[in-house]
Amino acid sequence: MGSLAAVLFRSDPPDEARVRSMLLAAPHRGSSLTLSRVGRVVLGISDHVDRPEGDLAEGSGLAVAFTGSLDNAEPLARELLPADGRAPELSPASVVLAGFARQGEAMIPRLRGVYAVVITDGERMWAFRDHIGFRTLFHRDEARSFYLATEAKQVVAGAGIAKEPDVDVLGAIFFREYDDDTPAALRGVRRLPKATIVRADDGRTAVRRYWDPASLIETADYGDDELLERFEALMTQATGRALVGNDVVSLSGGIDSPAIAAFAAPQHLERFQAPLSALSALYPDQPSVDESTYVVEIAQAMGMPLHTYDRQAQPLSRLREWTELVDGPIPRLLLSDAEEHFTYAKKYGFRTMLTGEIAEFLVDMRRFLPAHLLRHGRFGPLFDHVRAQRSQGVRTVGIGRQLGVALVPRAAQVLYVSVRPLPPGARPPSWMDERRFNRSSTEFAVPASERWRHQQLLGFFGPGLPLEAAEVAEDASGVRLRRPWADVDLWEFFLSLRAETKYPTVQRKGLVRRLLRGRVPDVILDRQDKTVFDESIAARIDHAELGRWLIDPPQRIPGVDYEELAELLRAERLDAAGYQWARDLAQIHAFLSLWER
């Protein structure tokens, strides 16, 4: 946990007070500050005394500021640091420094974990974050200086610019018009995209990718035994990397988190001589959401002490405070629920929480699969897939539509998507301007031959706003999330699988169900239903609190009919889907209220 900040002073004299002010602008990141000056660069870290995750290192004409967890520090240290009869120093910053001094930017893709890093030689600065972007970095480029920090508010503090919202960005967030290049919600600050390096020197700033996951797609061909062996080795490594001793699994009744528990629990018992615990939120008043029967069976099967609590969090509580803390609105993420979950974890003495998040991006992105098989002439797997769909009652016309994606030109499909009536579940609420609503599927922005590949990479697109907010919430709560499914080595393995290997059946997550058989209880692997949270959301709709933010607000987001929305709020007639949009809009107005008198 903690944060880092750095400034390259191009023409201004180096000023440690500037960097100190950046670190102090995020007090929830810790009060222990460490700074270093090398040439024209000042860098520093903030940390919590009781849970440090950052450090500085200097040597070989370089300085490194690191915050986070470096999962492969030990093997890298053995390779990079001199042994001379002693155990190598495992400080993450010193490992990064040694690697960069020896290999330069080629070292960066080799790192594993959850981290943000800045490196300088006093004249230049390099900064990057982990491949998936779980740790954040924001920056501002000026002629006089280049500013970089963990949070947008820290960049604002260092640059001395006005702290104010960018209303255009807020509108783009609400209407889902954001991408990798979308700036921060605080005006004048940009985020560093995932898997990229920013390099700043006296004259210019450049950003480039250091990892290309697209190059890995369908590059391996495993036999059944080798596939299972490789999966088990990588899953064991991924879960083992996340364990620190005071760990808990956030357990649900699906497949993803029980898979994490199945591989993490034996390692935890062996390494720490204590069973790995589980934590689950229960919904006793919403039977369609409650998974207590499943989580109890999973915990018993794996010998895990189970801690539970009844979900009580109110989605709109502390809305203004949360948006100020995370520097903007966050679509679809219930920070109140996350805070409640972290609070119970901390109550029971846990500081690291393993979750099953991200798994869908690895193992359940099957859209355009028949078209992909057709275009590449894989007729055997295609016929098997079609037969399986037909056996489940899929009509010929439906299969024809799936295959047609491979044949119909992109321009025709974009036109069709833009004019067709949206199905009821995909329509925006009537109080949103459908002309602005981002209705075009991004898959149709790429050629037909690339659409399945594009699906496999969806986890790498966009700014990752929920991840940014969750990371702030983690630091504020004192509980760190780890998502073993997002381990880079494991993700690369799934990217490398041939389409027919990754999706051998029409059943959702069919491959991992097979790979997990014998480790996860059959009652979980054989589930055909999927828990949805509409009942819980509907039960917690607070029309009055929404009205506080959305009825006659001082500022308005273009494309929203506030009069119609106000009528629905007064009549208390929002459905679950409309409520989620209204809640996202309320976050925007809570954020804007920080500047209203």
mmCIF file of C-alpha atoms in Angstrom, residues 108-376:
data_model
loop_
_atom_site.group_PDB
_atom_site.id
_atom_site.type_symbol
_atom_site.label_atom_id
_atom_site.label_comp_id
_atom_site.label_asym_id
_atom_site.label_seq_id
_atom_site.Cartn_x
_atom_site.Cartn_y
_atom_site.Cartn_z
ATOM 1 C CA ILE A 108 10.209 -4.388 -17.232
ATOM 2 C CA PRO A 109 8.043 -7.140 -18.819
ATOM 3 C CA ARG A 110 9.770 -9.718 -16.615
ATOM 4 C CA LEU A 111 8.343 -8.297 -13.388
ATOM 5 C CA ARG A 112 5.334 -9.967 -11.786
ATOM 6 C CA GLY A 113 2.972 -8.692 -9.120
ATOM 7 C CA VAL A 114 0.943 -5.609 -8.309
ATOM 8 C CA TYR A 115 3.070 -2.480 -8.337
ATOM 9 C CA ALA A 116 3.953 0.969 -9.595
ATOM 10 C CA VAL A 117 7.551 2.035 -10.265
ATOM 11 C CA VAL A 118 9.516 5.140 -11.174
ATOM 12 C CA ILE A 119 13.199 5.037 -12.185
ATOM 13 C CA THR A 120 15.549 7.942 -12.825
ATOM 14 C CA ASP A 121 19.156 8.640 -13.685
ATOM 15 C CA GLY A 122 18.762 12.284 -12.677
ATOM 16 C CA GLU A 123 18.187 13.498 -16.237
ATOM 17 C CA ARG A 124 15.489 11.105 -17.409
ATOM 18 C CA MET A 125 12.533 9.384 -15.793
ATOM 19 C CA TRP A 126 10.848 6.071 -16.588
ATOM 20 C CA ALA A 127 7.578 5.022 -14.955
ATOM 21 C CA PHE A 128 5.320 2.020 -15.348
ATOM 22 C CA ARG A 129 2.809 -0.099 -13.480
ATOM 23 C CA ASP A 130 1.941 -3.788 -13.470
ATOM 24 C CA HIS A 131 0.735 -5.436 -16.668
ATOM 25 C CA ILE A 132 -2.970 -5.452 -15.744
ATOM 26 C CA GLY A 133 -2.976 -2.029 -14.106
ATOM 27 C CA PHE A 134 -3.965 -2.872 -10.541
ATOM 28 C CA ARG A 135 -1.689 -0.103 -9.298
ATOM 29 C CA THR A 136 -2.326 3.381 -10.672
ATOM 30 C CA LEU A 137 -0.135 6.139 -12.080
ATOM 31 C CA PHE A 138 -1.201 9.600 -13.202
ATOM 32 C CA HIS A 139 0.904 12.317 -14.803
ATOM 33 C CA ARG A 140 1.007 15.852 -16.147
ATOM 34 C CA ASP A 141 3.475 17.088 -18.745
ATOM 35 C CA GLU A 142 4.568 20.737 -18.726
ATOM 36 C CA ALA A 143 7.442 22.571 -20.346
ATOM 37 C CA ARG A 144 8.923 23.341 -16.924
ATOM 38 C CA SER A 145 8.335 19.984 -15.211
ATOM 39 C CA PHE A 146 6.911 16.491 -15.566
ATOM 40 C CA TYR A 147 4.767 15.301 -12.648
ATOM 41 C CA LEU A 148 3.901 11.703 -11.808
ATOM 42 C CA ALA A 149 2.059 10.149 -8.857
ATOM 43 C CA THR A 150 -0.188 7.337 -7.688
ATOM 44 C CA GLU A 151 -3.325 9.509 -7.548
ATOM 45 C CA ALA A 152 -4.625 12.347 -9.697
ATOM 46 C CA LYS A 153 -5.021 14.652 -6.697
ATOM 47 C CA GLN A 154 -1.317 14.255 -5.972
ATOM 48 C CA VAL A 155 -0.412 15.418 -9.474
ATOM 49 C CA VAL A 156 -2.689 18.430 -9.046
ATOM 50 C CA ALA A 157 -0.987 19.279 -5.752
ATOM 51 C CA GLY A 158 2.501 19.058 -7.238
ATOM 52 C CA ALA A 159 1.716 21.051 -10.359
ATOM 53 C CA GLY A 160 -0.061 23.736 -8.360
ATOM 54 C CA ILE A 161 -3.004 23.818 -10.772
ATOM 55 C CA ALA A 162 -6.606 24.391 -9.786
ATOM 56 C CA LYS A 163 -8.324 21.273 -8.516
ATOM 57 C CA GLU A 164 -11.494 21.175 -10.591
ATOM 58 C CA PRO A 165 -13.651 18.598 -12.398
ATOM 59 C CA ASP A 166 -13.534 17.982 -16.129
ATOM 60 C CA VAL A 167 -17.244 17.928 -16.992
ATOM 61 C CA ASP A 168 -16.608 16.506 -20.462
ATOM 62 C CA VAL A 169 -14.813 13.536 -18.921
ATOM 63 C CA LEU A 170 -17.644 13.062 -16.428
ATOM 64 C CA GLY A 171 -20.141 12.886 -19.286
ATOM 65 C CA ALA A 172 -17.937 10.404 -21.144
ATOM 66 C CA ILE A 173 -17.743 8.213 -18.043
ATOM 67 C CA PHE A 174 -21.512 8.230 -17.625
ATOM 68 C CA PHE A 175 -22.251 7.356 -21.251
ATOM 69 C CA ARG A 176 -19.450 4.732 -21.385
ATOM 70 C CA GLU A 177 -17.471 6.696 -23.967
ATOM 71 C CA TYR A 178 -14.120 6.249 -22.267
ATOM 72 C CA ASP A 179 -11.040 4.396 -23.530
ATOM 73 C CA ASP A 180 -7.334 4.075 -22.768
ATOM 74 C CA ASP A 181 -6.761 7.738 -23.599
ATOM 75 C CA THR A 182 -9.553 9.164 -21.424
ATOM 76 C CA PRO A 183 -8.046 11.711 -18.998
ATOM 77 C CA ALA A 184 -8.671 11.746 -15.265
ATOM 78 C CA ALA A 185 -11.852 13.334 -13.944
ATOM 79 C CA LEU A 186 -9.666 16.077 -12.431
ATOM 80 C CA ARG A 187 -8.859 18.541 -15.191
ATOM 81 C CA GLY A 188 -5.310 18.622 -16.493
ATOM 82 C CA VAL A 189 -4.255 15.117 -15.380
ATOM 83 C CA ARG A 190 -3.807 11.991 -17.478
ATOM 84 C CA ARG A 191 -3.523 8.350 -16.450
ATOM 85 C CA LEU A 192 -0.798 6.025 -17.640
ATOM 86 C CA PRO A 193 -2.435 3.197 -19.640
ATOM 87 C CA LYS A 194 -1.965 -0.416 -18.661
ATOM 88 C CA ALA A 195 1.198 -2.216 -19.725
ATOM 89 C CA THR A 196 2.934 0.976 -20.888
ATOM 90 C CA ILE A 197 6.089 2.884 -19.996
ATOM 91 C CA VAL A 198 6.232 6.655 -19.900
ATOM 92 C CA ARG A 199 9.690 8.103 -20.512
ATOM 93 C CA ALA A 200 10.317 11.779 -19.816
ATOM 94 C CA ASP A 201 13.482 13.766 -20.354
ATOM 95 C CA ASP A 202 14.484 17.379 -20.892
ATOM 96 C CA GLY A 203 12.775 17.787 -24.225
ATOM 97 C CA ARG A 204 9.890 15.371 -24.576
ATOM 98 C CA THR A 205 7.672 12.684 -23.130
ATOM 99 C CA ALA A 206 6.919 9.378 -24.854
ATOM 100 C CA VAL A 207 4.636 6.475 -23.982
ATOM 101 C CA ARG A 208 5.019 2.967 -25.385
ATOM 102 C CA ARG A 209 3.663 -0.504 -24.627
ATOM 103 C CA TYR A 210 6.002 -2.935 -22.901
ATOM 104 C CA TRP A 211 3.744 -5.999 -23.183
ATOM 105 C CA ASP A 212 1.746 -7.200 -26.162
ATOM 106 C CA PRO A 213 -0.750 -9.884 -25.085
ATOM 107 C CA ALA A 214 -2.163 -10.077 -28.627
ATOM 108 C CA SER A 215 1.041 -11.735 -29.804
ATOM 109 C CA LEU A 216 0.337 -14.696 -27.511
ATOM 110 C CA ILE A 217 -3.105 -15.668 -28.810
ATOM 111 C CA GLU A 218 -3.349 -19.271 -30.035
ATOM 112 C CA THR A 219 0.396 -19.892 -29.994
ATOM 113 C CA ALA A 220 0.364 -23.194 -28.057
ATOM 114 C CA ASP A 221 -1.061 -26.638 -28.679
ATOM 115 C CA TYR A 222 -1.232 -28.828 -25.580
ATOM 116 C CA GLY A 223 -2.244 -32.431 -25.185
ATOM 117 C CA ASP A 224 -4.790 -33.172 -22.456
ATOM 118 C CA ASP A 225 -2.270 -34.324 -19.843
ATOM 119 C CA GLU A 226 0.134 -31.481 -20.560
ATOM 120 C CA LEU A 227 -2.726 -28.973 -20.444
ATOM 121 C CA LEU A 228 -3.806 -30.124 -16.988
ATOM 122 C CA GLU A 229 -0.240 -30.238 -15.708
ATOM 123 C CA ARG A 230 0.525 -26.747 -16.959
ATOM 124 C CA PHE A 231 -2.707 -25.298 -15.569
ATOM 125 C CA GLU A 232 -2.138 -26.808 -12.136
ATOM 126 C CA ALA A 233 1.445 -25.557 -11.999
ATOM 127 C CA LEU A 234 0.474 -22.014 -12.975
ATOM 128 C CA MET A 235 -2.567 -21.900 -10.697
ATOM 129 C CA THR A 236 -0.450 -23.126 -7.801
ATOM 130 C CA GLN A 237 2.117 -20.434 -8.567
ATOM 131 C CA ALA A 238 -0.510 -17.699 -8.926
ATOM 132 C CA THR A 239 -2.237 -18.449 -5.629
ATOM 133 C CA GLY A 240 1.066 -19.019 -3.826
ATOM 134 C CA ARG A 241 2.322 -15.614 -4.912
ATOM 135 C CA ALA A 242 -0.669 -13.965 -3.245
ATOM 136 C CA LEU A 243 -0.322 -15.605 0.179
ATOM 137 C CA VAL A 244 1.374 -13.716 2.994
ATOM 138 C CA GLY A 245 0.013 -15.407 6.136
ATOM 139 C CA ASN A 246 -2.976 -13.335 7.256
ATOM 140 C CA ASP A 247 -5.063 -14.238 4.224
ATOM 141 C CA VAL A 248 -8.728 -14.855 3.497
ATOM 142 C CA VAL A 249 -10.590 -15.939 0.377
ATOM 143 C CA SER A 250 -13.650 -13.929 -0.622
ATOM 144 C CA LEU A 251 -15.826 -16.958 -1.289
ATOM 145 C CA SER A 252 -18.925 -17.223 -3.467
ATOM 146 C CA GLY A 253 -20.914 -20.128 -4.849
ATOM 147 C CA GLY A 254 -19.607 -19.777 -8.394
ATOM 148 C CA ILE A 255 -16.552 -21.438 -9.903
ATOM 149 C CA ASP A 256 -13.975 -18.667 -9.808
ATOM 150 C CA SER A 257 -13.351 -18.120 -6.086
ATOM 151 C CA PRO A 258 -13.652 -21.815 -5.120
ATOM 152 C CA ALA A 259 -10.941 -22.491 -7.705
ATOM 153 C CA ILE A 260 -8.687 -20.014 -5.908
ATOM 154 C CA ALA A 261 -9.500 -21.621 -2.564
ATOM 155 C CA ALA A 262 -8.777 -25.115 -3.906
ATOM 156 C CA PHE A 263 -5.222 -24.189 -4.860
ATOM 157 C CA ALA A 264 -4.487 -21.705 -2.070
ATOM 158 C CA ALA A 265 -5.772 -23.649 0.946
ATOM 159 C CA PRO A 266 -3.218 -26.506 0.862
ATOM 160 C CA GLN A 267 -0.336 -24.083 0.357
ATOM 161 C CA HIS A 268 -1.493 -21.861 3.207
ATOM 162 C CA LEU A 269 -1.673 -24.826 5.569
ATOM 163 C CA GLU A 270 1.781 -26.024 4.565
ATOM 164 C CA ARG A 271 3.515 -22.640 4.687
ATOM 165 C CA PHE A 272 1.840 -21.072 7.730
ATOM 166 C CA GLN A 273 0.627 -24.147 9.666
ATOM 167 C CA ALA A 274 -2.875 -22.700 9.745
ATOM 168 C CA PRO A 275 -5.945 -23.278 7.582
ATOM 169 C CA LEU A 276 -6.896 -20.656 5.036
ATOM 170 C CA SER A 277 -10.142 -18.889 5.996
ATOM 171 C CA ALA A 278 -13.073 -17.789 3.852
ATOM 172 C CA LEU A 279 -15.339 -14.746 4.063
ATOM 173 C CA SER A 280 -18.773 -14.512 2.449
ATOM 174 C CA ALA A 281 -21.593 -11.988 2.391
ATOM 175 C CA LEU A 282 -25.030 -13.541 2.850
ATOM 176 C CA TYR A 283 -28.409 -12.309 1.655
ATOM 177 C CA PRO A 284 -30.966 -14.089 3.862
ATOM 178 C CA ASP A 285 -33.818 -11.856 2.702
ATOM 179 C CA GLN A 286 -33.053 -12.332 -1.023
ATOM 180 C CA PRO A 287 -33.104 -16.064 -1.801
ATOM 181 C CA SER A 288 -32.155 -15.586 -5.458
ATOM 182 C CA VAL A 289 -28.892 -13.935 -4.375
ATOM 183 C CA ASP A 290 -27.997 -15.905 -1.262
ATOM 184 C CA GLU A 291 -25.348 -18.584 -1.843
ATOM 185 C CA SER A 292 -24.917 -19.722 1.753
ATOM 186 C CA THR A 293 -25.636 -23.386 0.962
ATOM 187 C CA TYR A 294 -22.863 -23.456 -1.613
ATOM 188 C CA VAL A 295 -20.222 -21.577 0.399
ATOM 189 C CA VAL A 296 -20.782 -23.782 3.439
ATOM 190 C CA GLU A 297 -20.283 -26.909 1.341
ATOM 191 C CA ILE A 298 -17.136 -25.483 -0.282
ATOM 192 C CA ALA A 299 -15.620 -24.431 3.048
ATOM 193 C CA GLN A 300 -16.326 -27.808 4.616
ATOM 194 C CA ALA A 301 -14.890 -29.701 1.645
ATOM 195 C CA MET A 302 -11.665 -27.685 1.777
ATOM 196 C CA GLY A 303 -11.294 -27.504 5.557
ATOM 197 C CA MET A 304 -11.620 -23.723 5.624
ATOM 198 C CA PRO A 305 -12.990 -21.766 8.604
ATOM 199 C CA LEU A 306 -15.900 -19.757 7.221
ATOM 200 C CA HIS A 307 -16.802 -16.247 8.358
ATOM 201 C CA THR A 308 -20.091 -14.764 7.165
ATOM 202 C CA TYR A 309 -22.125 -11.619 7.613
ATOM 203 C CA ASP A 310 -25.450 -10.328 6.332
ATOM 204 C CA ARG A 311 -25.131 -7.648 3.663
ATOM 205 C CA GLN A 312 -26.218 -4.322 5.188
ATOM 206 C CA ALA A 313 -24.314 -1.703 3.172
ATOM 207 C CA GLN A 314 -26.310 1.044 1.518
ATOM 208 C CA PRO A 315 -25.051 1.755 -2.032
ATOM 209 C CA LEU A 316 -25.429 5.534 -1.718
ATOM 210 C CA SER A 317 -23.835 5.962 1.685
ATOM 211 C CA ARG A 318 -20.907 8.406 1.881
ATOM 212 C CA LEU A 319 -21.187 9.055 -1.838
ATOM 213 C CA ARG A 320 -19.596 12.497 -1.711
ATOM 214 C CA GLU A 321 -16.751 11.271 0.485
ATOM 215 C CA TRP A 322 -16.017 8.306 -1.789
ATOM 216 C CA THR A 323 -15.940 10.329 -5.003
ATOM 217 C CA GLU A 324 -13.566 12.805 -3.380
ATOM 218 C CA LEU A 325 -11.333 9.993 -2.198
ATOM 219 C CA VAL A 326 -11.137 8.254 -5.597
ATOM 220 C CA ASP A 327 -11.011 11.512 -7.611
ATOM 221 C CA GLY A 328 -14.218 10.953 -9.556
ATOM 222 C CA PRO A 329 -17.226 8.733 -10.200
ATOM 223 C CA ILE A 330 -16.824 5.004 -10.734
ATOM 224 C CA PRO A 331 -19.477 3.277 -12.864
ATOM 225 C CA ARG A 332 -21.120 0.103 -11.590
ATOM 226 C CA LEU A 333 -18.805 -0.411 -8.591
ATOM 227 C CA LEU A 334 -20.460 -0.431 -5.148
ATOM 228 C CA LEU A 335 -17.734 0.997 -2.962
ATOM 229 C CA SER A 336 -20.077 0.726 0.024
ATOM 230 C CA ASP A 337 -20.228 -3.043 -0.442
ATOM 231 C CA ALA A 338 -16.457 -3.242 -0.876
ATOM 232 C CA GLU A 339 -15.921 -1.201 2.279
ATOM 233 C CA GLU A 340 -18.261 -3.458 4.254
ATOM 234 C CA HIS A 341 -16.450 -6.553 2.984
ATOM 235 C CA PHE A 342 -13.045 -5.100 3.878
ATOM 236 C CA THR A 343 -14.313 -4.052 7.315
ATOM 237 C CA TYR A 344 -15.333 -7.592 8.196
ATOM 238 C CA ALA A 345 -12.082 -8.991 6.838
ATOM 239 C CA LYS A 346 -10.094 -6.603 9.008
ATOM 240 C CA LYS A 347 -12.330 -7.370 12.011
ATOM 241 C CA TYR A 348 -11.315 -11.023 11.789
ATOM 242 C CA GLY A 349 -7.615 -10.132 11.505
ATOM 243 C CA PHE A 350 -7.079 -10.558 7.764
ATOM 244 C CA ARG A 351 -4.951 -8.137 5.736
ATOM 245 C CA THR A 352 -4.882 -9.848 2.332
ATOM 246 C CA MET A 353 -8.005 -10.986 0.514
ATOM 247 C CA LEU A 354 -7.875 -13.373 -2.450
ATOM 248 C CA THR A 355 -10.773 -13.138 -4.892
ATOM 249 C CA GLY A 356 -11.957 -14.910 -8.032
ATOM 250 C CA GLU A 357 -12.295 -11.654 -9.960
ATOM 251 C CA ILE A 358 -11.096 -11.358 -13.569
ATOM 252 C CA ALA A 359 -11.591 -15.068 -14.369
ATOM 253 C CA GLU A 360 -14.227 -14.341 -17.026
ATOM 254 C CA PHE A 361 -11.673 -12.489 -19.125
ATOM 255 C CA LEU A 362 -9.459 -15.577 -19.200
ATOM 256 C CA VAL A 363 -11.930 -18.405 -19.698
ATOM 257 C CA ASP A 364 -15.359 -17.134 -20.755
ATOM 258 C CA MET A 365 -14.960 -14.788 -23.752
ATOM 259 C CA ARG A 366 -16.560 -17.077 -26.318
ATOM 260 C CA ARG A 367 -18.409 -14.586 -28.505
ATOM 261 C CA PHE A 368 -17.609 -14.975 -32.241
ATOM 262 C CA LEU A 369 -16.211 -18.469 -31.640
ATOM 263 C CA PRO A 370 -18.135 -20.238 -34.484
ATOM 264 C CA ALA A 371 -17.204 -17.463 -36.910
ATOM 265 C CA HIS A 372 -13.557 -17.695 -35.859
ATOM 266 C CA LEU A 373 -13.500 -21.457 -36.425
ATOM 267 C CA LEU A 374 -15.165 -21.016 -39.817
ATOM 268 C CA ARG A 375 -12.764 -18.323 -41.009
ATOM 269 C CA HIS A 376 -9.766 -20.440 -40.050
#
